[in-house]
Amino acid sequence: MTAISVGLVLVVSSFLGALLWSALAAILFQPLYQRLLGYWPGRRNRAALVALLIITVAIVLPSLIVSSMVVDQAAGVYTQIRSGQINIASYFEKIHDALPIRLQQMLDSAGFGSFERAKTQVVEAVSNSASLLAGRALSIGANAAAFLLAFGVGLYVTFFLLRDGERLGPAIVRGLPLEQSVATRIADQFVSVARATIKGSVVVALVQGALGAATFWIVGLPAALLWGVLMAIAALLPAIGPTIIWAPVAVYLLATSAYWQAGVVVASGMLVIGLADNILRPMLVGRDTGIPDWLVLVTTLGGVELVGLSGIVVGPIAGALFITGWSILTEKRLGDPAGTDGAPIRDDARARS
């Protein structure tokens, strides 16, 4: 059976990303489907189709539009860097010259040998990053047919997962080679962490990125949407957050005597963007997943490195399942009947949907 399962995974390996996001969409929007089914009792196909249309119009199409705009801005920034219209070295020079003399001396003697060497390294890193973004944009364009195929497969699978999810889920749990109480606990943790990650991390990060893009547009920074996307990505990482984006921008604005612009960025970063997480996360999640922030950070970075964008969700889920698995083993070793005799298990870390 293991060989058959591995063979199936190899066959569908080209669509694993699409299948993963289809499953996540079905988990997240199952309540919407159930509500629509309440309006049309017995019309499962109609309810699933309307739910899929809502997902496409409200989420998929805006995401594609924003992605295309970000790719255009990234390619434009790369072109301006290559042509010299954007001189990153001069920006760092302005910041350096605006600093106090003692701080300049500390920078020049701190491990980099000289400020010129540090400036060269940073400029090279930024240029390479812009080149990578432009190259990835060309790669996406060259593989447009494969992308459209995976996109179509994802929508198609999402329809059936929405329609049949309430029957497929229990069937999969029953088929796991584990005790039913243990399998149920692991499945519940998977669903709760998936929902919490999307609702409590991805949605909040998108809101913070949108607020950041609006702030940068107000102060007149070029490629404001690109900066907003970078802020949304940074917001996914606990202990780092969007501050890593807006704080250097504020420092640059201060160094270049753009005082009111710097004040707007700082005020927005601290009072608007920073508070969005504290306000929205409890509303969207209710309670956190119980995963330590350091583990979320490590698993998110590792997941992105391993499987790309899907690692934003795959990483925290892997971390949560790891904790759950070891908790179950500990309970069994200590002779705790919880989780072994089918009795309900109290899990305070479970996130509300």
Coordinates of C-alpha atoms in Angstrom, one line a residue:
M1 CA 0.0 0.0 0.0
T2 CA 2.9 2.3 0.8
A3 CA 4.4 1.7 -2.7
I4 CA 1.0 2.5 -4.3
S5 CA 0.7 5.7 -2.3
V6 CA 4.2 6.8 -3.3
G7 CA 3.5 6.0 -6.9
L8 CA 0.4 8.1 -6.8
V9 CA 2.3 11.0 -5.3
L10 CA 4.9 10.7 -8.1
V11 CA 2.2 10.7 -10.7
V12 CA 0.6 13.9 -9.4
S13 CA 3.8 15.6 -8.3
S14 CA 3.4 18.3 -10.9
F15 CA 0.2 19.4 -9.4
L16 CA 1.0 19.0 -5.7
G17 CA 1.0 22.7 -5.1
A18 CA -2.4 23.1 -6.8
L19 CA -3.8 20.2 -4.9
L20 CA -2.5 21.6 -1.6
W21 CA -4.1 25.0 -2.1
S22 CA -7.3 23.3 -3.3
A23 CA -7.5 21.4 0.0
L24 CA -6.8 24.6 2.0
A25 CA -9.5 26.5 0.1
A26 CA -12.0 23.7 0.7
I27 CA -11.1 23.7 4.4
L28 CA -11.3 27.5 4.8
F29 CA -14.5 28.0 2.7
Q30 CA -16.4 24.9 3.9
P31 CA -18.6 27.1 6.2
L32 CA -19.5 29.3 3.1
Y33 CA -20.5 26.2 1.2
Q34 CA -22.6 24.9 4.1
R35 CA -24.4 28.3 4.3
L36 CA -25.1 28.2 0.6
L37 CA -26.3 24.6 0.9
G38 CA -28.8 25.9 3.5
Y39 CA -30.3 28.2 0.9
W40 CA -30.5 25.3 -1.6
P41 CA -31.1 22.1 0.3
G42 CA -30.0 19.1 -1.7
R43 CA -28.4 21.2 -4.5
R44 CA -24.8 20.3 -3.6
N45 CA -23.5 21.0 -7.1
R46 CA -25.1 24.5 -7.2
A47 CA -23.8 25.4 -3.7
A48 CA -20.3 24.3 -4.6
L49 CA -20.3 26.1 -7.9
V50 CA -21.5 29.4 -6.4
A51 CA -18.9 29.1 -3.6
L52 CA -16.2 28.5 -6.2
L53 CA -17.4 31.6 -8.2
I54 CA -17.2 33.7 -5.0
I55 CA -13.7 32.4 -4.3
T56 CA -12.6 33.2 -7.8
V57 CA -14.1 36.7 -8.0
A58 CA -13.2 37.8 -4.5
I59 CA -9.7 36.2 -4.1
V60 CA -8.2 34.6 -7.2
L61 CA -8.8 37.3 -9.8
P62 CA -7.6 40.2 -7.5
S63 CA -4.5 38.1 -6.6
L64 CA -3.7 37.6 -10.2
I65 CA -4.1 41.3 -11.0
V66 CA -1.9 42.4 -8.1
S67 CA 0.7 39.8 -8.9
S68 CA 1.0 41.0 -12.5
M69 CA 1.3 44.6 -11.2
V70 CA 4.0 43.6 -8.8
V71 CA 5.9 41.7 -11.5
D72 CA 5.8 44.8 -13.7
Q73 CA 7.1 47.1 -10.9
A74 CA 9.9 44.6 -10.1
A75 CA 10.9 44.5 -13.7
G76 CA 10.8 48.3 -13.9
V77 CA 13.0 48.7 -10.8
Y78 CA 15.5 46.2 -12.2
T79 CA 15.6 48.1 -15.5
Q80 CA 16.1 51.4 -13.7
I81 CA 18.9 49.9 -11.5
R82 CA 20.7 48.6 -14.6
S83 CA 20.3 51.9 -16.5
G84 CA 21.5 53.9 -13.5
Q85 CA 18.3 55.8 -13.0
I86 CA 18.2 54.3 -9.5
N87 CA 21.5 54.7 -7.8
I88 CA 21.4 52.6 -4.6
A89 CA 24.9 53.6 -3.7
S90 CA 24.0 57.3 -3.6
Y91 CA 21.0 56.5 -1.3
F92 CA 23.3 54.8 1.2
E93 CA 25.8 57.6 0.8
K94 CA 23.1 60.1 1.8
I95 CA 22.1 58.1 4.8
H96 CA 25.8 57.7 5.9
D97 CA 26.5 61.4 5.5
A98 CA 23.4 62.4 7.5
L99 CA 24.4 60.2 10.5
P100 CA 26.4 61.7 13.4
I101 CA 30.2 61.6 13.0
R102 CA 30.7 59.1 15.8
L103 CA 28.1 56.8 14.4
Q104 CA 29.8 57.1 10.9
Q105 CA 33.1 56.1 12.5
M106 CA 31.5 53.1 14.2
L107 CA 30.0 51.9 10.9
D108 CA 33.2 52.3 9.1
S109 CA 35.1 50.3 11.7
A110 CA 32.5 47.6 12.4
G111 CA 33.5 44.4 10.8
F112 CA 33.1 45.5 7.2
G113 CA 36.5 47.2 7.0
S114 CA 35.0 50.4 5.6
F115 CA 31.6 51.9 4.8
E116 CA 32.5 51.7 1.1
R117 CA 32.9 47.9 1.3
A118 CA 29.6 47.6 3.2
K119 CA 27.9 49.8 0.6
T120 CA 29.3 47.7 -2.2
Q121 CA 28.0 44.5 -0.7
V122 CA 24.5 45.9 -0.1
V123 CA 24.3 47.4 -3.6
E124 CA 25.3 44.0 -5.0
A125 CA 22.8 42.2 -2.9
V126 CA 19.9 44.5 -3.9
S127 CA 20.9 44.3 -7.6
N128 CA 21.0 40.5 -7.5
S129 CA 17.6 40.4 -5.8
A130 CA 16.1 42.7 -8.5
S131 CA 17.7 40.5 -11.1
L132 CA 16.2 37.4 -9.5
L133 CA 12.8 39.0 -9.4
A134 CA 13.0 39.9 -13.1
G135 CA 14.2 36.5 -14.0
R136 CA 11.4 34.8 -12.1
A137 CA 8.9 37.1 -13.9
L138 CA 10.3 35.9 -17.2
S139 CA 10.1 32.3 -16.0
I140 CA 6.5 32.7 -15.1
G141 CA 5.7 34.2 -18.5
A142 CA 7.6 31.3 -20.3
N143 CA 5.6 28.7 -18.3
A144 CA 2.3 30.4 -18.6
A145 CA 0.7 27.2 -20.2
A146 CA 1.8 25.1 -17.2
F147 CA 0.6 27.7 -14.8
L148 CA -2.8 27.9 -16.4
L149 CA -3.1 24.1 -16.4
A150 CA -2.3 23.9 -12.7
F151 CA -4.7 26.7 -12.0
G152 CA -7.5 25.0 -13.9
V153 CA -6.8 21.7 -12.0
G154 CA -6.8 23.5 -8.7
L155 CA -10.2 25.1 -9.4
Y156 CA -11.6 21.8 -10.6
V157 CA -10.4 19.9 -7.5
T158 CA -11.6 22.7 -5.2
F159 CA -15.2 22.2 -6.6
F160 CA -15.3 18.5 -5.6
L161 CA -13.5 19.0 -2.3
L162 CA -16.1 21.7 -1.4
R163 CA -19.0 19.4 -2.5
D164 CA -17.7 16.2 -1.0
G165 CA -15.4 17.4 1.8
E166 CA -17.7 16.5 4.7
R167 CA -17.7 12.9 3.5
L168 CA -14.1 12.7 2.3
G169 CA -12.6 14.0 5.5
P170 CA -14.0 11.3 7.8
A171 CA -13.2 8.7 5.3
I172 CA -9.5 9.7 5.1
V173 CA -9.3 9.8 8.9
R174 CA -10.8 6.3 9.2
G175 CA -8.3 5.1 6.6
L176 CA -5.2 6.3 8.5
P177 CA -3.1 3.5 10.0
L178 CA -3.6 4.9 13.5
E179 CA -6.0 4.6 16.4
Q180 CA -9.1 6.5 15.6
S181 CA -8.8 8.8 18.5
V182 CA -5.2 9.6 17.5
A183 CA -6.1 10.0 13.9
T184 CA -9.0 12.3 14.8
R185 CA -6.7 14.5 17.0
I186 CA -4.1 14.8 14.3
A187 CA -6.7 15.6 11.6
D188 CA -8.3 18.3 13.9
Q189 CA -5.0 19.9 14.5
F190 CA -4.2 19.9 10.8
V191 CA -7.5 21.7 10.0
S192 CA -7.2 24.1 12.9
V193 CA -3.7 25.1 12.1
A194 CA -4.5 25.4 8.3
R195 CA -7.4 27.7 9.1
A196 CA -5.4 29.7 11.7
T197 CA -2.4 30.1 9.4
I198 CA -4.5 31.4 6.5
K199 CA -7.0 33.5 8.4
G200 CA -4.7 34.7 11.2
S201 CA -1.4 35.0 9.3
V202 CA -1.9 35.3 5.5
V203 CA -5.0 37.6 5.8
V204 CA -3.4 39.8 8.4
A205 CA -0.2 40.0 6.4
L206 CA -2.1 41.0 3.3
V207 CA -3.9 43.7 5.2
Q208 CA -0.6 45.0 6.6
G209 CA 0.9 44.9 3.1
A210 CA -2.0 46.9 1.7
L211 CA -1.7 49.5 4.5
G212 CA 2.1 49.7 3.8
A213 CA 1.6 50.1 0.1
A214 CA -1.0 52.9 0.7
T215 CA 1.5 54.6 3.1
F216 CA 4.3 54.5 0.6
W217 CA 2.1 55.8 -2.1
I218 CA 1.0 58.7 0.0
V219 CA 4.6 59.7 0.7
G220 CA 5.5 59.4 -3.0
L221 CA 7.9 56.4 -2.9
P222 CA 8.3 54.6 -6.3
A223 CA 7.0 51.0 -6.7
A224 CA 4.8 51.4 -3.7
L225 CA 2.9 48.2 -4.5
L226 CA 6.2 46.2 -4.6
W227 CA 7.2 47.6 -1.2
G228 CA 3.7 46.6 0.1
V229 CA 4.2 43.0 -1.1
L230 CA 7.6 42.8 0.6
M231 CA 5.9 44.1 3.8
A232 CA 3.2 41.4 3.5
I233 CA 5.9 38.7 3.2
A234 CA 7.8 40.1 6.2
A235 CA 4.5 40.2 8.2
L236 CA 4.3 36.4 7.9
L237 CA 7.4 36.1 10.0
P238 CA 6.9 36.5 13.8
A239 CA 9.7 38.4 15.6
I240 CA 10.5 40.2 12.3
G241 CA 7.2 41.6 11.0
P242 CA 6.7 44.6 8.7
T243 CA 9.0 46.8 10.7
I244 CA 11.9 45.4 8.8
I245 CA 10.5 47.1 5.7
W246 CA 9.1 50.4 6.9
A247 CA 11.8 51.3 9.5
P248 CA 14.7 51.5 6.9
V249 CA 12.4 53.5 4.6
A250 CA 11.7 55.9 7.5
V251 CA 15.5 56.2 8.2
Y252 CA 16.2 57.0 4.5
L253 CA 13.5 59.7 4.4
L254 CA 14.9 61.3 7.6
A255 CA 18.4 61.2 6.2
T256 CA 17.2 62.9 3.0
S257 CA 15.4 65.6 5.0
A258 CA 11.9 64.4 4.0
Y259 CA 10.7 64.9 7.5
W260 CA 6.9 64.9 7.0
Q261 CA 7.1 61.8 4.8
A262 CA 9.2 60.0 7.5
G263 CA 6.7 61.1 10.1
V264 CA 3.9 59.6 8.1
V265 CA 5.7 56.3 7.6
V266 CA 6.6 56.0 11.3
A267 CA 3.1 57.0 12.5
S268 CA 1.5 54.5 10.0
G269 CA 4.0 51.8 10.9
M270 CA 3.4 52.1 14.7
L271 CA -0.2 53.1 14.9
V272 CA -1.9 51.5 11.9
I273 CA 0.2 48.7 10.5
G274 CA 1.5 47.6 13.9
L275 CA -1.9 47.5 15.5
A276 CA -3.6 45.7 12.6
D277 CA -2.2 42.4 13.8
N278 CA -3.4 42.9 17.4
I279 CA -6.9 43.9 16.2
L280 CA -7.5 41.5 13.3
R281 CA -5.9 38.3 14.5
P282 CA -8.2 37.8 17.6
M283 CA -11.2 38.6 15.4
L284 CA -10.2 36.1 12.6
V285 CA -8.8 33.3 14.7
G286 CA -10.3 33.7 18.2
R287 CA -7.4 31.8 19.9
D288 CA -3.9 31.1 18.6
T289 CA -2.7 27.7 17.6
G290 CA -0.4 27.2 20.6
I291 CA 2.7 27.0 18.4
P292 CA 5.6 29.0 19.8
D293 CA 6.6 32.1 17.7
W294 CA 10.2 30.8 17.2
L295 CA 8.8 27.5 15.7
V296 CA 6.5 29.4 13.4
L297 CA 9.4 31.5 12.2
V298 CA 11.7 28.6 11.6
T299 CA 9.1 26.4 10.0
T300 CA 7.8 29.2 7.8
L301 CA 11.3 30.0 6.5
G302 CA 12.2 26.3 6.1
G303 CA 8.9 25.6 4.3
V304 CA 9.4 28.5 1.9
E305 CA 12.9 27.3 1.2
L306 CA 11.7 23.7 0.6
V307 CA 8.4 24.1 -1.4
G308 CA 8.2 27.8 -2.3
L309 CA 5.1 29.9 -1.6
S310 CA 3.2 26.9 -0.3
G311 CA 5.7 26.7 2.6
I312 CA 3.9 29.6 4.3
V313 CA 1.2 27.1 5.2
V314 CA 3.1 23.8 5.0
G315 CA 5.8 24.9 7.5
P316 CA 3.5 25.8 10.4
I317 CA 1.3 22.8 9.8
A318 CA 4.4 20.5 9.9
G319 CA 5.5 22.2 13.2
A320 CA 2.0 21.8 14.7
L321 CA 1.7 18.1 13.7
F322 CA 5.2 17.6 15.2
I323 CA 4.1 19.0 18.5
T324 CA 0.8 17.0 18.4
G325 CA 2.6 13.8 17.6
W326 CA 5.1 14.1 20.4
S327 CA 2.3 15.1 22.8
I328 CA 0.4 11.9 21.9
L329 CA 3.6 9.8 22.4
T330 CA 4.2 11.4 25.8
E331 CA 0.6 10.7 26.9
K332 CA 0.9 7.1 25.9
R333 CA 4.3 6.7 27.6
L334 CA 2.9 8.2 30.8
G335 CA -0.2 6.0 30.7
D336 CA -2.5 8.9 30.1
P337 CA -5.8 7.5 28.7
A338 CA -6.5 10.7 26.9
G339 CA -6.4 10.0 23.2
T340 CA -6.1 6.3 23.6
D341 CA -9.6 5.1 24.5
G342 CA -11.6 7.4 22.3
A343 CA -12.5 9.8 25.0
P344 CA -12.6 13.5 24.0
I345 CA -9.4 15.3 24.3
R346 CA -9.3 18.9 25.5
D347 CA -7.0 20.9 23.2
D348 CA -6.7 24.5 24.3
A349 CA -4.4 25.2 21.4
R350 CA -7.2 24.5 18.8
A351 CA -8.1 27.5 16.8
R352 CA -11.7 28.4 16.2
S353 CA -12.8 28.4 12.6

